[in-house]
One Martini backbone bead per residue (centre of mass of N, CA, C, O) as a GRO file, in nm:
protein
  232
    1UNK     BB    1   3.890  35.366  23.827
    2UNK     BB    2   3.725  35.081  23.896
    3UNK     BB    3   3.773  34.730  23.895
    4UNK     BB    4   3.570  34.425  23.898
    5UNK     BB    5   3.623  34.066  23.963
    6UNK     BB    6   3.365  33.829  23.957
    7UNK     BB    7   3.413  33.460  24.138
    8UNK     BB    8   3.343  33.143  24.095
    9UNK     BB    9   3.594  32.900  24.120
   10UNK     BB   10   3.739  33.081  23.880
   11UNK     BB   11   3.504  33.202  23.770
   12UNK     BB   12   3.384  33.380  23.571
   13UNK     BB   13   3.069  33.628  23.640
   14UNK     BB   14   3.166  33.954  23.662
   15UNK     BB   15   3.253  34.285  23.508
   16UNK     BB   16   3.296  34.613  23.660
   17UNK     BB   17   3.299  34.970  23.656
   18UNK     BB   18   3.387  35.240  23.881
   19UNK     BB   19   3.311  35.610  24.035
   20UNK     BB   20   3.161  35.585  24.267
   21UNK     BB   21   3.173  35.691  24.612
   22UNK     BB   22   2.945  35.409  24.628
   23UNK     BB   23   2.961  35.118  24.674
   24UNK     BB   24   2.768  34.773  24.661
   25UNK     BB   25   2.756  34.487  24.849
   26UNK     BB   26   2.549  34.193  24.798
   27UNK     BB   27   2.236  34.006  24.818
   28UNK     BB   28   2.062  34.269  24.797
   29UNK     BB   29   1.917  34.427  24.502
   30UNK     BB   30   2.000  34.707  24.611
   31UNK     BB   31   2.301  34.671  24.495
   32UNK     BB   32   2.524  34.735  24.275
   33UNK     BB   33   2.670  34.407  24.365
   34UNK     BB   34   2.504  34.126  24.330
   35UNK     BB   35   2.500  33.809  24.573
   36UNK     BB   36   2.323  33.480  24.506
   37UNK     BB   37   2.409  33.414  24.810
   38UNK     BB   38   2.387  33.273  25.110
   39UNK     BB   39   2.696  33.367  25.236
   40UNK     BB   40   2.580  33.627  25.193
   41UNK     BB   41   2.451  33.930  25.262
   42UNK     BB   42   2.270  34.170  25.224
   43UNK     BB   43   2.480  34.373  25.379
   44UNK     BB   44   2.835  34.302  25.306
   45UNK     BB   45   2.969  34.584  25.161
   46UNK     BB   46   3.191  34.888  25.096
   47UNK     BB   47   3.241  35.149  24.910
   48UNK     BB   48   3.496  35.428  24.916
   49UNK     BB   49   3.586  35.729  24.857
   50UNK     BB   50   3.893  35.879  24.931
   51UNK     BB   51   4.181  36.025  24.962
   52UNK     BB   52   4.379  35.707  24.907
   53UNK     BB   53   4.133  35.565  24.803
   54UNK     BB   54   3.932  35.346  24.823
   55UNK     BB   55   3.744  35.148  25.065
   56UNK     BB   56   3.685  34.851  25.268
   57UNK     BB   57   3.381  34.778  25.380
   58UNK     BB   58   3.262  34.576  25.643
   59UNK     BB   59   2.840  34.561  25.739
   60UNK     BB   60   2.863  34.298  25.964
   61UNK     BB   61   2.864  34.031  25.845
   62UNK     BB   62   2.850  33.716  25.882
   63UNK     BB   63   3.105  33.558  25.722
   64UNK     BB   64   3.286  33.793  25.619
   65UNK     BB   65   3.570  33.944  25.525
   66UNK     BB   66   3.849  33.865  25.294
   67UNK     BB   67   4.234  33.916  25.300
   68UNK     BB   68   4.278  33.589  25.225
   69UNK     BB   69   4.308  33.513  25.569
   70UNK     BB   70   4.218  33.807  25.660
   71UNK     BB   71   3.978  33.970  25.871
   72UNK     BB   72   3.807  34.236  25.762
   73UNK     BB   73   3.663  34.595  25.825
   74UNK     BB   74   3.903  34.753  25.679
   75UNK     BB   75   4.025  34.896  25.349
   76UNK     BB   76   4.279  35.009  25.151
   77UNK     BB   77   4.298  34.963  24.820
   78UNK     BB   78   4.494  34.750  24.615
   79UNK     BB   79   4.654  34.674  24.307
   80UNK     BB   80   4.498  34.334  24.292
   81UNK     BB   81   4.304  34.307  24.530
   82UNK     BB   82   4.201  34.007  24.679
   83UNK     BB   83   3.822  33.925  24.787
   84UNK     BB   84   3.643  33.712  25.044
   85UNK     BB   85   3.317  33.626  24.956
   86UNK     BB   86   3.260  33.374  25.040
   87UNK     BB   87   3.298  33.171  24.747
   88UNK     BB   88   3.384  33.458  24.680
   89UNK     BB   89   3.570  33.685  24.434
   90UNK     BB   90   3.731  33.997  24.460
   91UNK     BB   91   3.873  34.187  24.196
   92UNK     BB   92   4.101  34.515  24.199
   93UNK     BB   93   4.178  34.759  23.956
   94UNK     BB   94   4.318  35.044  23.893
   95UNK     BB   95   4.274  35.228  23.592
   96UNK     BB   96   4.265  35.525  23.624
   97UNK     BB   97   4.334  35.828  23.457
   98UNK     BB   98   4.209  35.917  23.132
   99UNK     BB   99   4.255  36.110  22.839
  100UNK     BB  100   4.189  36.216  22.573
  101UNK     BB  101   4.241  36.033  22.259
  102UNK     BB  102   4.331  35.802  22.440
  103UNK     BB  103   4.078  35.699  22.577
  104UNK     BB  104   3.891  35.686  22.353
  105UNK     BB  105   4.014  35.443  22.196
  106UNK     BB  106   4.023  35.282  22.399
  107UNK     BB  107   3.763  35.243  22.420
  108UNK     BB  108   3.676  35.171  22.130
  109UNK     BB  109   3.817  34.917  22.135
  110UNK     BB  110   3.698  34.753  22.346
  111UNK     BB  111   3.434  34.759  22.241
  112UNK     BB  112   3.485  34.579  22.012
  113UNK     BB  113   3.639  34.346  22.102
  114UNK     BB  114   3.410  34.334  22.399
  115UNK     BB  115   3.079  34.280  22.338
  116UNK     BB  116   3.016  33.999  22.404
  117UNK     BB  117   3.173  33.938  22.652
  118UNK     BB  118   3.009  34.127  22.825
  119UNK     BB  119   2.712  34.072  22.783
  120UNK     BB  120   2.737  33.784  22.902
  121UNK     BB  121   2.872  33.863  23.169
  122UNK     BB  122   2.733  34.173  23.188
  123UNK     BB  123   2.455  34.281  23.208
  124UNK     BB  124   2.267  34.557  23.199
  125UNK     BB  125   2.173  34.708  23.428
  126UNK     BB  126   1.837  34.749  23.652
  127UNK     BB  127   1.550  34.873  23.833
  128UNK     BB  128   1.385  34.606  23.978
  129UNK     BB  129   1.115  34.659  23.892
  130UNK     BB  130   1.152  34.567  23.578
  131UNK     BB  131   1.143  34.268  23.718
  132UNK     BB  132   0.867  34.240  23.810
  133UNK     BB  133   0.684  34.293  23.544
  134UNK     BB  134   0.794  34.037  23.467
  135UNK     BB  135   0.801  33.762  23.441
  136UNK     BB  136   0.843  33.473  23.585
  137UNK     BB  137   1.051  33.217  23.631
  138UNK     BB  138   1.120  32.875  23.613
  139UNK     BB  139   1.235  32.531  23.748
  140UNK     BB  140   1.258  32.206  23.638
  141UNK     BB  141   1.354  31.895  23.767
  142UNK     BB  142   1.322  31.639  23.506
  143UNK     BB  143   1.573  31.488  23.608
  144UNK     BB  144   1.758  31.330  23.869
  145UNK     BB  145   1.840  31.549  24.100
  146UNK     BB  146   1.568  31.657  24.259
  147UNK     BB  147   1.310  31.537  24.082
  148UNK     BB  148   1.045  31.806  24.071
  149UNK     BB  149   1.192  32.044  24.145
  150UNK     BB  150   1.096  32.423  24.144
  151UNK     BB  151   1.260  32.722  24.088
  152UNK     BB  152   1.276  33.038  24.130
  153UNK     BB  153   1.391  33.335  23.900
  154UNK     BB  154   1.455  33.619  24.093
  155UNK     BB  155   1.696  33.704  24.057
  156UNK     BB  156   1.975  33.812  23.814
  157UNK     BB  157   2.103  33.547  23.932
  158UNK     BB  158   2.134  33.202  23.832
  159UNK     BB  159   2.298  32.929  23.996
  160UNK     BB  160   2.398  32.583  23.839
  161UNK     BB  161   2.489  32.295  24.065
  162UNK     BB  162   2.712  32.115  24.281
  163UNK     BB  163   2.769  32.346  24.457
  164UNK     BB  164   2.642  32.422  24.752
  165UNK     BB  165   2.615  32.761  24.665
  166UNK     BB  166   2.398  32.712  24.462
  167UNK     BB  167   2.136  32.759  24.399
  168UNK     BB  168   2.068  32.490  24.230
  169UNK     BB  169   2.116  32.207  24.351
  170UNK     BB  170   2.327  31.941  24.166
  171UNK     BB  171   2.356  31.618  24.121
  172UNK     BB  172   2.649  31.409  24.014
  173UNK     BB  173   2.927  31.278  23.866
  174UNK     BB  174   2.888  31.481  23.596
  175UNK     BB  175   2.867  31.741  23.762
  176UNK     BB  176   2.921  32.033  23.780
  177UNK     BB  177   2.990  32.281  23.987
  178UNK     BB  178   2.954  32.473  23.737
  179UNK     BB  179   2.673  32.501  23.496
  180UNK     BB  180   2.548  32.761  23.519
  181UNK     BB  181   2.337  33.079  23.425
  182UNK     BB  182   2.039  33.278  23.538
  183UNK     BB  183   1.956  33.543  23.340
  184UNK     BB  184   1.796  33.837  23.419
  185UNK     BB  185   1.546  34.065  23.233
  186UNK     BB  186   1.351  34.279  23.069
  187UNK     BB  187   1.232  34.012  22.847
  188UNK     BB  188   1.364  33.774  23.051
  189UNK     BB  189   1.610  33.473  22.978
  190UNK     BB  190   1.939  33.372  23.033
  191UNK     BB  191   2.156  33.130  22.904
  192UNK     BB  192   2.490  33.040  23.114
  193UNK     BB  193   2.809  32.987  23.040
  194UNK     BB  194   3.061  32.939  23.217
  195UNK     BB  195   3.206  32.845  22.889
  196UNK     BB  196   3.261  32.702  22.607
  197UNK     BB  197   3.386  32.464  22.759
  198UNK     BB  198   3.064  32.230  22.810
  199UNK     BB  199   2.782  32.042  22.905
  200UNK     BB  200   2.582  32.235  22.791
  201UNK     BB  201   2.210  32.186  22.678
  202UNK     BB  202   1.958  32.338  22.441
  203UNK     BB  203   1.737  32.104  22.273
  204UNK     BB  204   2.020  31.959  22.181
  205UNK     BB  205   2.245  32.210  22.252
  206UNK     BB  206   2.524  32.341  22.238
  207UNK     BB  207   2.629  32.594  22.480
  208UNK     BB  208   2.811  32.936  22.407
  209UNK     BB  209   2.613  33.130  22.491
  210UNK     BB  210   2.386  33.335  22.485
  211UNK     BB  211   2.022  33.222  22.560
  212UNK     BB  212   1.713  33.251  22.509
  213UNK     BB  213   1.421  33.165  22.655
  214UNK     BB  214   1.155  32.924  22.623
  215UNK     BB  215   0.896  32.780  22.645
  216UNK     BB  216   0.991  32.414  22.721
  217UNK     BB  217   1.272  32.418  22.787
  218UNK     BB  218   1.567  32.226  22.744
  219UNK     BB  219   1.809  32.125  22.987
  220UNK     BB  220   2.135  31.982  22.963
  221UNK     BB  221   2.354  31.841  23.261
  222UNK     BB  222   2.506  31.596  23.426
  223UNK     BB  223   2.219  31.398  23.421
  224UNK     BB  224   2.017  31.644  23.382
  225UNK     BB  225   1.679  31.775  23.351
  226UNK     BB  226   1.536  32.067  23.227
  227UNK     BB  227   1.279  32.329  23.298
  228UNK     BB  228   1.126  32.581  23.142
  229UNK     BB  229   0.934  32.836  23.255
  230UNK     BB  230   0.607  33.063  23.329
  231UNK     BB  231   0.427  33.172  23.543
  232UNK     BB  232   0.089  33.190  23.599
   0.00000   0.00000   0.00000
């Protein structure tokens, strides 16, 4: 069992576990591990499960794959590498083969800890079809940087702050670099704090975990003002 965790500037953005063959990471919906900025590939790399396990292929992406600061085409994972694509960073641990009455119990355990944590971190992938099949979602910047300016959230991840490499980039003085992140569902949007401790409110209300949107919803943060939609 793999475990990845994917960062964005040290902020953790999803955590997934994976023993499947081969696992692909890329910008394009039909990755496994989708990683919507322009910085990354359509089809990034790739994991093979081999002889000494993991594998780690660049699919000849733009802007390459890097093993701290070297660049690879091919590696086998060891427990704890650290692995960056565009301005994310992609940890790696090896979980081991647990069995019998111990791997229940230690499920059980992880399970009751971290649902709150996992759900807001991870929200259950999908299909791409049935989030097609769902309203589109749009965020409208209503004062501030920007101000005016619509953007679609076609993504099943759109991340919004000051970071050049966020899908809406947000200027000003008291603006975090990640201010939040717009999770797609099939039955909506959830609105995502970076962390607990942050500048996000929705409706005039500090957010600290997921928070699903409705229509004319206003969220504010480091001086700008967003209006959320359903493209009609």
């Amino acid at each position: 069992m793999l475990r990845i965790t994917l960062k964005l500037n040290d902020i953790e953005v999803r955590k997934i576990e994976t023993n499947s063959e081969t696992f692909t990471i890329g910008r394009g919906s039909d990755n496994d591990l989708q990683i919507d900025n322009l910085a990354v590939s359509k089809d990034h790399a790739r994991l093979k499960l081999e002889k000494d396990g993991y594998v780690l292929y660049d699919m000849k992406s733009t802007n390459g794959t890097y093993l701290g600061k070297e660049k690879i085409s091919s590696h086998t994972l060891k427990h704890g590498d650290v692995v960056t694509i565009g301005k994310h960073t992609l940890t790696f641990e090896n979980m081991g083969k647990k069995g019998g009455q111990e791997a229940a119990d230690l499920n059980k355990t992880m399970i009751l800890e971290t649902r709150e944590h996992a759900n807001r971190q991870n929200p259950p992938a999908a299909d791409e079809s049935q989030f097609q099949k769902g309203p589109l979602g749009t965020v409208t910047v209503v004062s501030g940087s920007n101000a005016h300016s619509t953007y679609e959230l076609t993504g099943r991840m759109t991340v919004f702050g000051k970071d050049p490499t966020a899908r809406i980039c947000l200027k000003g003085m008291f603006m975090p670099d990640i201010a939040g992140f717009f999770y797609r569902e099939k039955k909506g949007y959830d609105l995502m704090p970076p962390e607990k401790k942050n500048k996000l409110k929705l409706n005039g209300k500090p957010v600290d975990k997921a928070t699903r949107l409705s229509e004319g919803d206003v969220i504010e943060v480091g001086g700008s003002r967003l209006s959320f939609a359903f493209k009609k």
